[in-house]
Amino acid sequence: MKELSVYFCFASFPSMLLTPYPLECSELSVRIATSGCQSSRASLVRSLGLMLKMAVEPTPSQARGLQNVATPWCWTPGGTWSSVPPTWLVMYTIRDVDGEEMSYPLQLTCPLHQPWNPREIVCEENYMEVSAIKQVPPANHKGLEWMTPPPVWSEEGLREWRVVFRVPGDQQGSDGRPSMKEKTLPVEMAHLLGYHINTTETRVLLRCAYGSRLAYILQEKGIEVEVVSATILYKHHWTLLRVDASVACTTNKASMDGKHILWRFPKVLSTLVQPPFRDKGLTVGVEGRYLSDCVARQRGYDIQEQDGAVEIRIPFGAEGGYVKSQVVDGQYSQSYFIDLFYMHQWEDSQSAHTEYRSFRPLSIIHLPQTPILINKTNPSEGQFSVSLGLFPRDVSLSNITVGDQSLAEQLGVYLSQVPFPNGTHAYLLKTPFSHHLVSQKYLGQGYRRYSLAVTFTLTISPHSDLYHHPATVEAVLQDVVLPRVDGGCSDKGVRLQLHYGNMDTQWEVYVGGRRLDWELVELGDYALETRQDYFSMVIPLYGLGMAYEGLSLQGLVVTVKITLEDRETAIQEHTFTQRCVFLVKELLVCLPDSRMVVLVDTSRVSSAVNPRLTSLLDASCVPIETDGARALYSFSLDSCGTSTTLVEDHLVYTNEVRYRPKVPIDLKTLSSPYPQFSIPIGCIHPANGTRALTIYQPRALPAWPHSRASRSHHHHPGSQQHPFIRGRKRNGLPAGG
């Protein structure tokens, strides 16, 4: 239930059928169970559900008239004009939501401030009417009376009246229009055909509904007009008098012209005008109130004359009308209602002054409307600012959905309603870029795009219809801090630090060409340690991802190449290479190019062995580099006396490092005093297929200071994830560092 103030405007006239004149209004405040008011004055009363009951008993003529009016009128009980404003007692009834009724009396007073014009024509929503002054011969007119003048409201007098209707005939006239033929009917017969005719001492009135039996349609300036062409004949004494009771009303509906409602009507209706014609002006109004030119312009109304027709353009939803929202086939739409009228005044040879008023409720039904989404985001502020509107009062926001989650303000989404002076409103949404439901995409050069996919759920009153409006807003900001990699060498292997940057989920990390995932961490025996802004990773010597560069007496030269790649575009954004040299005593390397590099240690022999005096099976293959205890060889597998054996699907290449001291000739026949030194070496490659790098340790190296069983992950407090490591974590992975 809601409070609604309603204004009823009534007119004072001597007959229930005479034209109403807009006068002072009484304000009536009632409680009604309704979602809104219709634009039409007639349908307003119906929508309020007011039951109007007369407190006085009307005459039979008045009662018939009352049945044909859509709004309550007041009149003088005697049917004659009086200097005293007439009073009407009306009972109005209120029905509440429980169906209970309460009635209250209301006394209406209808003063007439201006006299009637010689001719007044009214085109209402459901009827048309003409009221003209009754011509009376001068008082000194001589002659015998035709009949005794009856009382004004006597039906006996009207029986002598005749009405001449002119209707189109079957033949064409000189102007191309059908020739007119006349039909003369008694007033009583005209009443039976739906034409209500009445008279007072000074005026004659004709009123009829649209589509009456003797009405016809013609085109004026391309606009359809319904015409009733009639002349009322009556006698005063012995004088035959006539009153032109013709009336014409446009029947065209409003149409849409872009974003405006367009209504056209002829400026001059030829059936109502007799030259010469003198225009006295045209005025437009809304809801029974005239609008000044200034107010009309403020509301956006545009009134122009075009080729003899008046065109009124009103912005859809403009002030003065009423907007109703609907959801039709999932599409938000609006209907617009406006109770428009115009008054045109003129003079011609037929009437000293004609006032023509047309009341036309205009409506545009179910016009699809896409709500306006305005992206007010300033990327430098770090948050989305989006408004959706404009909505009338019957629309309210009931939910916001991002992805598959319904959000509330406590989840980091700020919502507010923004009102506007014209009664509409919009909804403002603010969400920080850092919200977990805001998606991000790296664009390169430090730029990233933030995207917010949101669905607004709106409720339409009064039936709670739902409308879902999806929208996606984006903002681009140069705020990306790329991940950074630092490295170093330790006694355990190659240590790497991967700094997350501020967009860590965008990247794939590759270690030596292998994607960094938990499987690689396990197989490579990597040790991990997590910090707030980075995590460190130690790749042990000979671990997966480590690349062999060379072997010399100075040590084993290895590199670890870290590549950061955009997950979506596969573009490499950053590459880091860490090079380390590890001191080794013995090592054998089988290269993919069918070469073997071997470093042997001769210091383990109890008797001194000079590494410079060692060679392979082919004595000509001597070390390429030696020091006091080690010899370095590098040779092709098809040289230096290397033998090849096929074992199943593999080729086994074997050779031997021997000690070959220089023995004096005179001692060659004696037992050699030098130690026997021989180290077998070899490589295994597939007989068919790609050969890979293989590193062997001829002797077991000392165990690491920590054993696998004693390792445990070290995490920074509150950090339980490694953003750069893909896949699922397994139990028992190496950790520490």
XYZ file of C-alpha atoms in Angstrom:
737
model
C 0.000 0.000 0.000
C 1.234 3.477 -0.746
C 0.041 7.081 -0.474
C -0.937 8.729 -3.736
C -2.187 12.290 -4.221
C -4.720 12.554 -7.038
C -6.095 15.717 -8.618
C -9.595 15.659 -10.065
C -10.511 18.485 -12.432
C -14.194 18.988 -13.109
C -16.148 21.356 -15.296
C -19.421 23.112 -14.841
C -21.925 22.852 -17.650
C -25.686 22.553 -17.897
C -25.781 19.039 -19.290
C -23.974 15.831 -18.528
C -23.094 15.744 -22.189
C -21.564 19.182 -22.535
C -17.864 19.799 -22.936
C -15.755 19.889 -19.738
C -13.616 22.934 -19.195
C -10.322 22.694 -17.216
C -10.787 24.604 -14.011
C -9.592 24.675 -10.424
C -8.866 21.246 -9.048
C -9.526 19.669 -5.689
C -6.759 17.484 -4.324
C -7.832 14.074 -3.140
C -5.332 11.964 -1.193
C -6.203 8.267 -1.134
C -4.484 4.976 -0.403
C -4.535 2.603 -3.321
C -3.155 -0.857 -4.045
C -1.565 -0.118 -7.394
C 1.885 -0.171 -8.966
C 1.441 3.112 -10.790
C -0.938 5.438 -12.579
C -2.067 5.229 -16.161
C -1.461 8.260 -18.306
C -5.069 8.716 -19.372
C -7.419 10.812 -17.264
C -10.239 8.379 -17.949
C -8.222 5.264 -17.182
C -6.766 6.964 -14.094
C -10.145 6.787 -12.394
C -10.537 3.157 -13.416
C -7.070 2.223 -12.162
C -7.666 3.817 -8.772
C -10.778 1.747 -8.297
C -12.770 4.706 -7.009
C -16.504 4.085 -6.859
C -18.227 7.404 -7.464
C -21.811 7.594 -6.281
C -24.093 10.556 -6.765
C -25.751 11.950 -3.687
C -28.629 13.371 -5.729
C -31.031 11.513 -7.974
C -30.325 12.457 -11.606
C -33.030 12.952 -14.154
C -33.486 10.175 -16.759
C -31.686 12.303 -19.320
C -28.821 12.940 -16.926
C -28.656 9.280 -15.989
C -28.257 8.289 -19.629
C -25.526 10.861 -19.960
C -23.767 9.610 -16.863
C -23.487 6.168 -18.379
C -21.481 7.555 -21.271
C -18.861 9.636 -19.512
C -15.526 8.257 -18.406
C -14.772 10.876 -15.771
C -17.042 12.486 -13.167
C -18.661 15.747 -14.141
C -20.702 18.214 -12.152
C -23.702 20.178 -13.266
C -26.418 22.426 -11.922
C -29.378 20.348 -10.777
C -31.836 22.366 -12.837
C -29.787 22.150 -15.979
C -29.521 25.939 -16.273
C -26.656 28.307 -15.831
C -26.366 30.023 -12.486
C -24.075 32.665 -11.051
C -23.678 30.417 -8.025
C -20.990 27.752 -8.597
C -22.675 24.344 -8.759
C -21.905 21.828 -6.057
C -21.715 18.066 -6.344
C -21.543 15.621 -3.463
C -19.449 12.581 -4.353
C -18.878 9.440 -2.336
C -15.534 7.805 -2.938
C -14.772 4.303 -1.739
C -11.410 2.871 -0.712
C -10.837 -0.866 -1.000
C -7.812 -2.189 0.911
C -5.754 -5.314 0.261
C -8.154 -7.387 2.382
C -11.138 -6.351 0.287
C -12.693 -4.157 2.967
C -14.252 -0.909 1.802
C -14.633 2.464 3.472
C -16.615 5.318 1.926
C -16.157 9.037 2.459
C -18.178 11.990 1.177
C -16.529 14.700 -0.884
C -18.175 17.971 -1.850
C -17.013 19.305 -5.210
C -17.424 22.889 -6.332
C -16.944 23.765 -9.975
C -16.680 27.508 -10.633
C -16.602 28.645 -14.255
C -14.043 31.415 -14.635
C -14.287 31.919 -18.386
C -17.286 31.994 -20.685
C -17.873 29.393 -23.355
C -16.426 30.031 -26.812
C -18.821 30.166 -29.746
C -17.687 26.697 -30.777
C -15.708 24.196 -28.757
C -14.586 20.831 -30.088
C -13.151 18.110 -27.874
C -11.418 14.913 -28.988
C -11.188 12.674 -25.945
C -9.746 9.199 -25.577
C -13.054 7.434 -26.162
C -15.402 10.029 -27.599
C -15.573 13.223 -29.633
C -17.785 16.178 -28.968
C -18.805 19.564 -30.306
C -20.553 22.305 -28.383
C -21.788 25.370 -30.285
C -23.703 28.469 -29.373
C -27.402 28.309 -30.113
C -28.474 31.082 -32.389
C -31.651 32.845 -31.238
C -33.538 35.335 -33.474
C -33.721 38.933 -32.270
C -36.353 39.715 -29.695
C -38.264 41.990 -32.130
C -38.673 39.174 -34.637
C -42.310 39.121 -35.807
C -44.331 36.112 -36.777
C -46.501 33.377 -35.441
C -45.032 30.860 -33.115
C -44.512 27.452 -34.700
C -44.956 25.836 -31.338
C -44.906 26.726 -27.722
C -41.234 26.628 -26.657
C -40.772 23.567 -24.484
C -38.753 23.542 -21.267
C -35.036 23.347 -21.862
C -34.665 19.796 -20.588
C -37.899 18.494 -22.018
C -37.541 15.590 -24.386
C -40.757 16.702 -26.090
C -38.923 19.687 -27.550
C -36.026 17.626 -28.916
C -38.422 15.369 -30.754
C -39.105 18.149 -33.225
C -35.383 18.569 -33.972
C -33.692 17.050 -36.945
C -30.071 16.130 -37.609
C -28.678 16.180 -41.133
C -25.691 13.862 -41.513
C -23.475 14.089 -44.558
C -21.726 10.881 -45.568
C -19.598 9.958 -48.603
C -21.578 8.784 -51.615
C -20.721 6.412 -54.381
C -19.642 9.069 -56.908
C -16.443 11.084 -57.045
C -16.464 14.856 -56.776
C -14.368 17.347 -58.736
C -11.686 17.344 -56.021
C -11.237 13.592 -56.314
C -13.087 12.893 -53.103
C -16.403 11.029 -52.954
C -19.424 13.267 -53.319
C -21.426 13.735 -50.122
C -25.000 12.643 -49.601
C -27.305 13.680 -46.798
C -29.294 11.647 -44.296
C -31.828 13.466 -42.160
C -32.816 11.819 -38.895
C -34.927 12.799 -35.907
C -32.956 13.388 -32.749
C -34.516 10.325 -31.179
C -33.214 8.159 -34.050
C -29.783 9.790 -33.758
C -29.780 8.862 -30.076
C -30.425 5.251 -30.996
C -27.423 5.367 -33.348
C -25.184 6.524 -30.498
C -25.292 10.284 -31.081
C -26.109 12.113 -27.870
C -27.635 15.477 -28.615
C -28.753 17.978 -26.019
C -29.381 21.644 -25.606
C -29.600 24.450 -23.079
C -30.939 27.946 -23.479
C -27.710 29.022 -25.153
C -25.858 25.976 -26.464
C -26.237 22.819 -28.507
C -24.079 19.745 -27.999
C -23.355 16.574 -29.958
C -21.268 13.766 -28.562
C -20.520 10.318 -29.986
C -18.094 7.476 -29.627
C -15.442 6.728 -32.209
C -16.532 4.424 -34.999
C -20.164 5.570 -34.938
C -22.539 4.504 -37.695
C -22.452 7.721 -39.731
C -18.800 8.607 -39.216
C -16.293 8.297 -42.034
C -12.524 8.334 -42.448
C -10.493 10.678 -44.617
C -6.817 11.551 -45.015
C -5.545 15.003 -44.063
C -1.851 15.575 -44.790
C -1.371 11.821 -44.784
C -2.994 11.483 -41.352
C -6.150 9.483 -40.708
C -9.047 11.598 -39.442
C -12.472 10.399 -38.300
C -15.247 12.813 -39.225
C -18.870 13.209 -38.246
C -20.391 15.849 -40.509
C -23.693 16.969 -39.020
C -26.058 19.927 -38.904
C -28.723 20.208 -36.225
C -32.003 21.831 -37.372
C -34.437 23.402 -34.957
C -37.176 26.028 -35.087
C -37.515 29.090 -32.977
C -41.025 30.477 -33.340
C -41.498 30.311 -37.113
C -37.815 30.553 -37.909
C -35.838 27.487 -38.972
C -32.385 27.618 -37.402
C -29.352 25.429 -37.846
C -26.155 24.712 -35.934
C -23.114 23.132 -37.521
C -22.317 20.172 -35.244
C -19.503 18.703 -37.308
C -16.601 17.205 -35.425
C -13.339 15.637 -36.622
C -10.602 13.914 -34.634
C -7.343 12.298 -35.605
C -7.103 8.594 -34.821
C -3.443 7.946 -35.570
C -1.206 6.544 -32.863
C 2.220 7.660 -31.810
C 5.301 6.198 -33.455
C 9.002 6.101 -32.690
C 11.308 8.452 -34.564
C 14.787 7.551 -33.412
C 14.750 8.118 -29.666
C 11.654 10.300 -29.761
C 7.922 9.647 -29.726
C 6.355 11.292 -32.761
C 2.742 12.375 -32.990
C 1.433 14.156 -36.084
C -1.867 15.907 -36.634
C -3.143 18.290 -39.313
C -2.906 21.902 -38.341
C -6.149 22.661 -40.147
C -8.995 20.170 -40.534
C -10.716 21.084 -43.777
C -14.088 19.701 -42.683
C -14.195 22.142 -39.761
C -12.979 25.328 -41.432
C -14.694 27.718 -43.837
C -12.397 30.316 -45.451
C -11.164 32.811 -44.674
C -9.109 31.174 -41.921
C -7.327 33.100 -39.188
C -5.031 31.166 -36.871
C -5.196 32.171 -33.184
C -2.426 29.909 -31.912
C -1.680 26.403 -30.752
C -0.826 25.267 -27.229
C 0.433 21.893 -25.992
C -0.027 20.390 -22.548
C 0.465 17.252 -20.493
C -1.878 15.723 -17.909
C -4.435 18.490 -18.434
C -1.919 21.279 -17.806
C -0.671 23.636 -20.459
C 3.080 23.881 -20.966
C 4.894 27.092 -21.675
C 7.426 27.138 -24.475
C 10.188 27.339 -21.874
C 9.008 24.246 -19.986
C 8.498 22.333 -23.221
C 12.069 23.079 -24.277
C 13.418 22.112 -20.853
C 11.749 18.722 -21.166
C 13.075 18.238 -24.676
C 9.723 18.536 -26.420
C 10.049 19.638 -30.028
C 7.011 21.142 -31.789
C 7.304 21.962 -35.473
C 5.049 22.519 -38.450
C 5.893 20.483 -41.530
C 3.856 20.640 -44.761
C 0.640 21.631 -43.032
C 1.002 19.090 -40.228
C 2.088 19.711 -36.656
C 4.752 17.297 -35.445
C 5.368 16.835 -31.731
C 8.496 14.931 -30.741
C 8.939 13.887 -27.132
C 12.076 12.117 -25.884
C 11.280 8.595 -24.765
C 11.002 8.681 -20.976
C 10.828 12.474 -20.782
C 9.285 14.263 -17.821
C 5.528 14.388 -17.988
C 5.132 10.740 -18.897
C 5.367 7.442 -17.096
C 7.828 4.619 -17.798
C 7.054 0.976 -17.056
C 9.717 -1.721 -17.259
C 9.185 -5.250 -18.581
C 11.219 -8.305 -19.478
C 10.184 -9.720 -22.857
C 11.913 -12.884 -24.075
C 14.850 -12.177 -21.779
C 15.245 -8.637 -23.145
C 14.798 -5.600 -20.953
C 12.195 -3.279 -22.442
C 10.254 -0.204 -21.445
C 6.794 1.116 -22.159
C 6.192 4.849 -22.081
C 2.838 6.507 -21.463
C 2.105 10.208 -21.718
C -1.276 11.979 -21.592
C -0.772 14.666 -24.215
C -3.235 17.263 -25.394
C -3.151 20.289 -27.598
C -5.490 23.227 -28.056
C -5.855 25.030 -31.370
C -7.889 28.230 -31.726
C -8.977 29.890 -34.925
C -11.538 32.130 -36.544
C -13.280 31.560 -39.848
C -16.416 32.611 -41.679
C -18.431 29.950 -39.903
C -17.535 30.736 -36.300
C -16.238 33.834 -34.606
C -13.981 31.705 -32.434
C -13.347 27.957 -32.399
C -11.476 26.219 -29.620
C -10.297 22.739 -30.614
C -8.903 20.512 -27.862
C -7.550 17.007 -28.385
C -6.629 14.763 -25.454
C -4.524 11.898 -26.671
C -2.922 9.288 -24.391
C 0.178 8.214 -26.283
C 2.053 5.029 -25.572
C 4.982 3.053 -26.892
C 4.771 -0.540 -25.698
C 7.659 -2.950 -25.110
C 10.424 -0.907 -26.674
C 13.671 -2.896 -26.239
C 16.127 -0.914 -24.176
C 19.711 -1.922 -23.573
C 20.884 -0.539 -20.225
C 23.760 1.892 -20.605
C 27.037 0.581 -19.206
C 29.588 3.326 -18.554
C 33.160 2.352 -17.741
C 34.401 5.135 -15.463
C 37.582 3.266 -14.571
C 40.756 5.278 -14.118
C 43.494 2.603 -14.366
C 45.868 4.613 -12.212
C 43.445 4.250 -9.281
C 43.782 0.470 -9.402
C 40.076 -0.336 -9.380
C 37.130 -0.754 -11.713
C 34.378 1.848 -11.538
C 31.360 0.882 -13.624
C 27.826 2.264 -13.723
C 24.729 0.636 -15.215
C 21.533 2.567 -15.921
C 19.342 4.436 -16.370
C 16.405 2.724 -14.702
C 12.979 3.940 -13.568
C 11.699 3.402 -10.059
C 10.304 -0.060 -10.775
C 13.784 -1.553 -11.307
C 16.049 -2.599 -8.443
C 19.366 -4.434 -8.320
C 19.070 -7.766 -6.531
C 22.422 -9.463 -7.180
C 25.867 -9.180 -8.736
C 27.579 -12.292 -10.097
C 31.224 -12.508 -11.120
C 32.016 -15.828 -12.727
C 29.897 -18.299 -10.794
C 30.074 -16.428 -7.511
C 27.457 -14.109 -6.091
C 29.227 -11.196 -4.489
C 28.473 -8.903 -1.592
C 30.220 -5.788 -0.355
C 32.129 -7.717 2.285
C 33.830 -9.678 -0.501
C 35.554 -6.592 -1.836
C 32.831 -5.362 -4.192
C 31.373 -1.931 -3.490
C 27.826 -1.242 -4.728
C 25.791 1.946 -4.553
C 22.686 3.441 -6.124
C 23.065 6.801 -7.861
C 19.826 8.847 -8.102
C 19.166 11.490 -10.770
C 16.880 14.542 -10.702
C 14.486 13.091 -13.302
C 13.597 10.175 -11.019
C 15.786 7.587 -12.707
C 18.779 5.921 -11.111
C 21.890 3.927 -11.930
C 24.051 1.452 -10.051
C 27.740 2.010 -9.401
C 30.111 -0.928 -8.940
C 33.698 -0.621 -7.746
C 36.118 -3.548 -7.610
C 39.900 -3.407 -7.056
C 42.127 -4.861 -9.759
C 43.600 -7.124 -7.093
C 40.294 -8.914 -6.509
C 40.739 -12.636 -7.041
C 37.848 -12.730 -9.517
C 39.415 -10.104 -11.770
C 41.278 -11.854 -14.578
C 44.623 -10.589 -15.859
C 46.436 -10.963 -19.153
C 49.965 -9.868 -19.921
C 50.214 -7.813 -23.112
C 53.971 -7.311 -23.278
C 56.212 -4.331 -22.611
C 55.100 -4.294 -18.989
C 51.396 -3.835 -19.838
C 48.604 -6.047 -18.619
C 44.872 -6.072 -19.174
C 42.485 -6.437 -16.259
C 39.085 -7.925 -17.115
C 35.958 -8.028 -14.995
C 33.115 -10.215 -16.267
C 30.014 -9.378 -14.274
C 26.300 -10.144 -14.479
C 23.818 -7.685 -13.002
C 20.551 -9.265 -11.849
C 17.704 -6.754 -11.789
C 14.230 -7.202 -10.355
C 11.244 -5.600 -12.092
C 8.316 -4.606 -9.869
C 5.587 -5.454 -9.132
C 5.822 -9.060 -10.355
C 9.511 -9.559 -9.436
C 10.513 -10.420 -12.996
C 14.263 -10.956 -13.306
C 16.520 -9.485 -15.954
C 20.158 -10.544 -16.247
C 22.568 -8.114 -17.869
C 26.051 -9.537 -18.558
C 28.918 -7.145 -19.111
C 32.687 -7.243 -19.412
C 34.869 -4.240 -18.651
C 38.589 -3.974 -19.217
C 41.443 -1.703 -18.234
C 45.066 -1.649 -19.437
C 47.847 -0.579 -17.115
C 51.632 -0.637 -17.380
C 52.274 -2.043 -13.930
C 53.792 -5.465 -14.530
C 56.944 -6.325 -12.601
C 58.432 -9.249 -14.496
C 59.863 -12.219 -12.621
C 63.602 -12.040 -12.020
C 66.122 -14.863 -11.683
C 69.379 -14.716 -9.725
C 71.875 -17.530 -9.500
C 75.068 -18.738 -7.951
C 77.288 -21.765 -7.442
C 77.519 -23.769 -4.239
C 79.229 -26.944 -3.170
C 75.940 -28.742 -3.663
C 75.129 -27.557 -7.153
C 73.654 -24.550 -8.905
C 71.550 -22.292 -6.673
C 68.788 -20.249 -8.305
C 66.471 -17.608 -6.858
C 63.215 -16.997 -8.728
C 61.604 -13.685 -7.708
C 57.871 -13.785 -8.341
C 57.224 -10.270 -9.587
C 53.564 -9.198 -9.412
C 52.114 -11.512 -12.043
C 53.485 -14.924 -11.156
C 50.604 -17.008 -12.505
C 51.240 -15.828 -16.046
C 54.514 -17.653 -16.576
C 55.843 -21.081 -17.335
C 59.388 -21.732 -16.084
C 61.689 -24.038 -18.030
C 64.905 -25.463 -16.594
C 67.267 -26.492 -19.356
C 64.333 -26.884 -21.744
C 62.255 -28.913 -19.270
C 59.082 -27.438 -17.807
C 59.423 -26.908 -14.096
C 56.879 -29.128 -12.403
C 56.823 -31.338 -9.359
C 57.870 -34.368 -11.340
C 61.041 -32.597 -12.484
C 61.709 -31.487 -8.916
C 61.520 -35.096 -7.763
C 63.491 -36.665 -10.588
C 66.134 -33.938 -10.506
C 66.475 -34.154 -6.728
C 65.966 -30.368 -6.483
C 66.055 -28.729 -3.068
C 63.513 -25.931 -2.526
C 63.217 -23.113 -0.044
C 60.338 -20.630 -0.042
C 60.376 -16.966 0.878
C 57.683 -14.299 0.652
C 58.853 -12.715 -2.595
C 60.830 -15.562 -4.126
C 61.805 -19.164 -3.780
C 65.254 -20.691 -4.133
C 66.086 -23.931 -5.874
C 69.313 -25.931 -5.807
C 69.972 -28.174 -8.781
C 72.534 -30.782 -7.711
C 75.537 -31.649 -9.813
C 74.572 -34.055 -12.589
C 70.876 -33.240 -11.953
C 68.229 -32.885 -14.667
C 68.229 -29.508 -16.352
C 71.972 -29.024 -16.052
C 73.872 -28.689 -19.338
C 77.478 -29.912 -19.901
C 79.823 -27.364 -21.418
C 83.234 -28.871 -20.937
C 85.666 -30.786 -18.781
C 89.180 -29.679 -17.950
C 91.670 -30.042 -15.172
C 90.106 -26.947 -13.661
C 86.811 -28.779 -13.289
C 83.511 -29.664 -14.870
C 81.893 -26.670 -16.576
C 78.060 -26.768 -16.484
C 75.271 -24.289 -17.177
C 71.654 -24.052 -16.095
C 69.383 -22.062 -18.406
C 66.145 -20.664 -16.947
C 63.495 -19.475 -19.403
C 60.296 -17.606 -18.482
C 57.612 -18.066 -21.098
C 54.170 -16.493 -21.399
C 51.700 -19.302 -20.770
C 49.190 -18.038 -23.330
C 51.414 -16.791 -26.154
C 54.487 -19.035 -25.601
C 56.648 -15.930 -26.040
C 59.888 -15.951 -24.065
C 59.938 -12.915 -21.797
C 63.126 -13.586 -19.858
C 66.152 -15.888 -20.087
C 68.814 -16.412 -17.444
C 71.907 -18.657 -17.622
C 74.025 -19.605 -14.627
C 77.496 -21.049 -15.355
C 79.420 -22.989 -12.710
C 82.713 -24.928 -12.559
C 82.892 -27.911 -10.213
C 86.221 -29.464 -9.166
C 86.262 -33.196 -9.931
C 88.998 -35.851 -9.696
C 87.579 -38.457 -11.994
C 84.832 -38.261 -14.541
C 83.770 -39.916 -17.756
C 81.537 -38.112 -20.230
C 79.900 -39.779 -23.252
C 78.978 -37.078 -25.733
C 76.133 -37.346 -28.287
C 78.611 -36.680 -31.110
C 80.300 -40.090 -30.475
C 83.136 -38.673 -28.458
C 84.392 -39.647 -25.048
C 85.983 -37.315 -22.517
C 87.560 -38.927 -19.485
C 89.451 -37.576 -16.505
C 91.413 -40.207 -14.576
C 93.149 -39.938 -11.220
C 96.452 -41.779 -10.914
C 97.142 -40.799 -7.331
C 95.315 -43.844 -5.934
C 98.159 -46.145 -6.972
C 100.565 -46.827 -4.140
C 103.541 -46.369 -6.398
C 103.736 -43.103 -8.192
C 102.264 -43.078 -11.704
C 103.140 -40.228 -13.937
C 99.860 -39.272 -15.700
C 101.872 -37.900 -18.615
C 103.020 -41.446 -19.346
C 99.538 -42.870 -19.698
C 97.784 -43.596 -22.962
C 94.844 -45.459 -24.417
C 95.023 -48.863 -26.065
C 96.472 -47.076 -29.019
C 99.721 -45.812 -27.539
C 99.593 -42.813 -29.820
C 96.500 -41.528 -27.994
C 98.024 -39.643 -25.095
C 96.420 -37.174 -22.619
C 95.539 -33.749 -23.918
C 96.159 -32.279 -20.498
C 97.786 -33.507 -17.268
C 98.847 -32.362 -13.865
C 100.674 -34.134 -11.082
C 97.870 -36.660 -10.482
C 95.328 -36.515 -13.335
C 95.170 -37.069 -17.031
C 92.477 -35.777 -19.382
C 91.564 -37.619 -22.585
C 89.225 -36.642 -25.367
C 88.839 -38.913 -28.401
C 86.420 -40.277 -30.957
C 84.782 -43.630 -30.280
C 86.030 -45.016 -33.583
C 89.695 -44.297 -32.774
C 92.458 -44.983 -30.246
C 91.898 -48.734 -30.303
C 88.313 -48.498 -29.087
C 86.445 -51.751 -29.563
C 82.711 -52.006 -30.322
C 80.383 -54.776 -29.189
C 76.668 -55.131 -29.941
C 74.757 -56.131 -26.835
C 71.071 -56.509 -27.593
C 70.020 -53.079 -28.950
C 73.015 -51.170 -27.694
C 76.565 -50.578 -28.843
C 79.172 -50.927 -26.125
C 82.387 -48.981 -26.754
C 85.375 -49.958 -24.580
C 88.913 -48.742 -24.203
C 91.523 -48.606 -21.508
C 93.856 -46.084 -19.907
C 97.254 -47.677 -19.378
C 100.461 -46.631 -17.785
C 103.313 -46.759 -20.300
C 106.564 -45.692 -18.602
C 109.713 -45.286 -20.646
C 111.831 -48.375 -19.829
C 115.601 -48.319 -20.610
C 116.612 -50.794 -23.292
C 118.900 -52.697 -20.964
C 115.994 -53.303 -18.555
C 113.368 -54.466 -21.030
C 114.369 -58.107 -20.552
C 114.073 -57.871 -16.783
C 110.948 -57.746 -14.703
C 109.388 -54.276 -14.849
C 109.978 -52.340 -11.620
C 107.005 -50.011 -12.487
C 103.450 -50.628 -11.225
C 100.810 -52.106 -13.441
C 98.204 -49.360 -14.026
C 95.097 -49.901 -16.122
C 91.620 -48.296 -15.970
C 88.872 -49.596 -18.264
C 86.624 -46.922 -19.773
C 83.602 -47.148 -22.005
C 80.329 -45.711 -23.318
C 76.995 -47.254 -24.188
C 74.773 -45.834 -26.934
C 71.629 -47.175 -28.593
C 72.293 -48.990 -31.834
C 69.497 -47.001 -33.468
C 68.201 -43.675 -32.299
C 69.391 -40.455 -30.772
C 72.468 -40.474 -28.604
C 72.361 -38.523 -25.361
C 74.893 -36.995 -23.037
C 75.887 -39.376 -20.252
C 78.183 -38.646 -17.313
C 79.718 -41.414 -15.230
C 81.644 -41.208 -12.016
C 84.314 -43.932 -12.073
C 84.453 -43.816 -8.327
C 81.646 -43.083 -5.876
C 81.717 -39.542 -4.614
C 81.204 -38.760 -0.910
C 77.584 -38.574 0.165
C 75.909 -35.172 0.470
C 75.941 -33.709 3.971
C 72.192 -34.329 4.173
C 70.458 -37.512 3.207
C 67.137 -37.829 1.420
C 65.517 -39.311 4.503
C 66.343 -36.286 6.625
C 65.232 -33.591 4.171
C 62.184 -31.495 4.850
C 60.577 -28.542 3.085
C 61.315 -25.094 4.431
C 58.428 -22.687 3.886
C 58.124 -19.081 4.730
C 55.295 -18.583 7.220
C 51.994 -18.289 5.395
C 53.445 -19.475 2.104
C 52.469 -22.957 1.039
C 52.657 -22.715 -2.738
C 55.276 -22.335 -5.427
C 53.665 -20.190 -8.140
C 56.199 -21.242 -10.794
C 55.932 -25.009 -10.230
C 53.175 -26.745 -12.172
C 51.517 -30.039 -11.489
C 50.633 -31.663 -8.203
C 53.041 -32.028 -5.329
C 54.065 -35.520 -4.270
C 55.208 -36.811 -0.919
C 58.897 -37.248 -0.140
C 60.227 -34.560 -2.465
C 63.638 -33.108 -1.671
C 63.775 -29.866 0.185
C 66.147 -27.709 2.086
C 68.985 -25.960 0.368
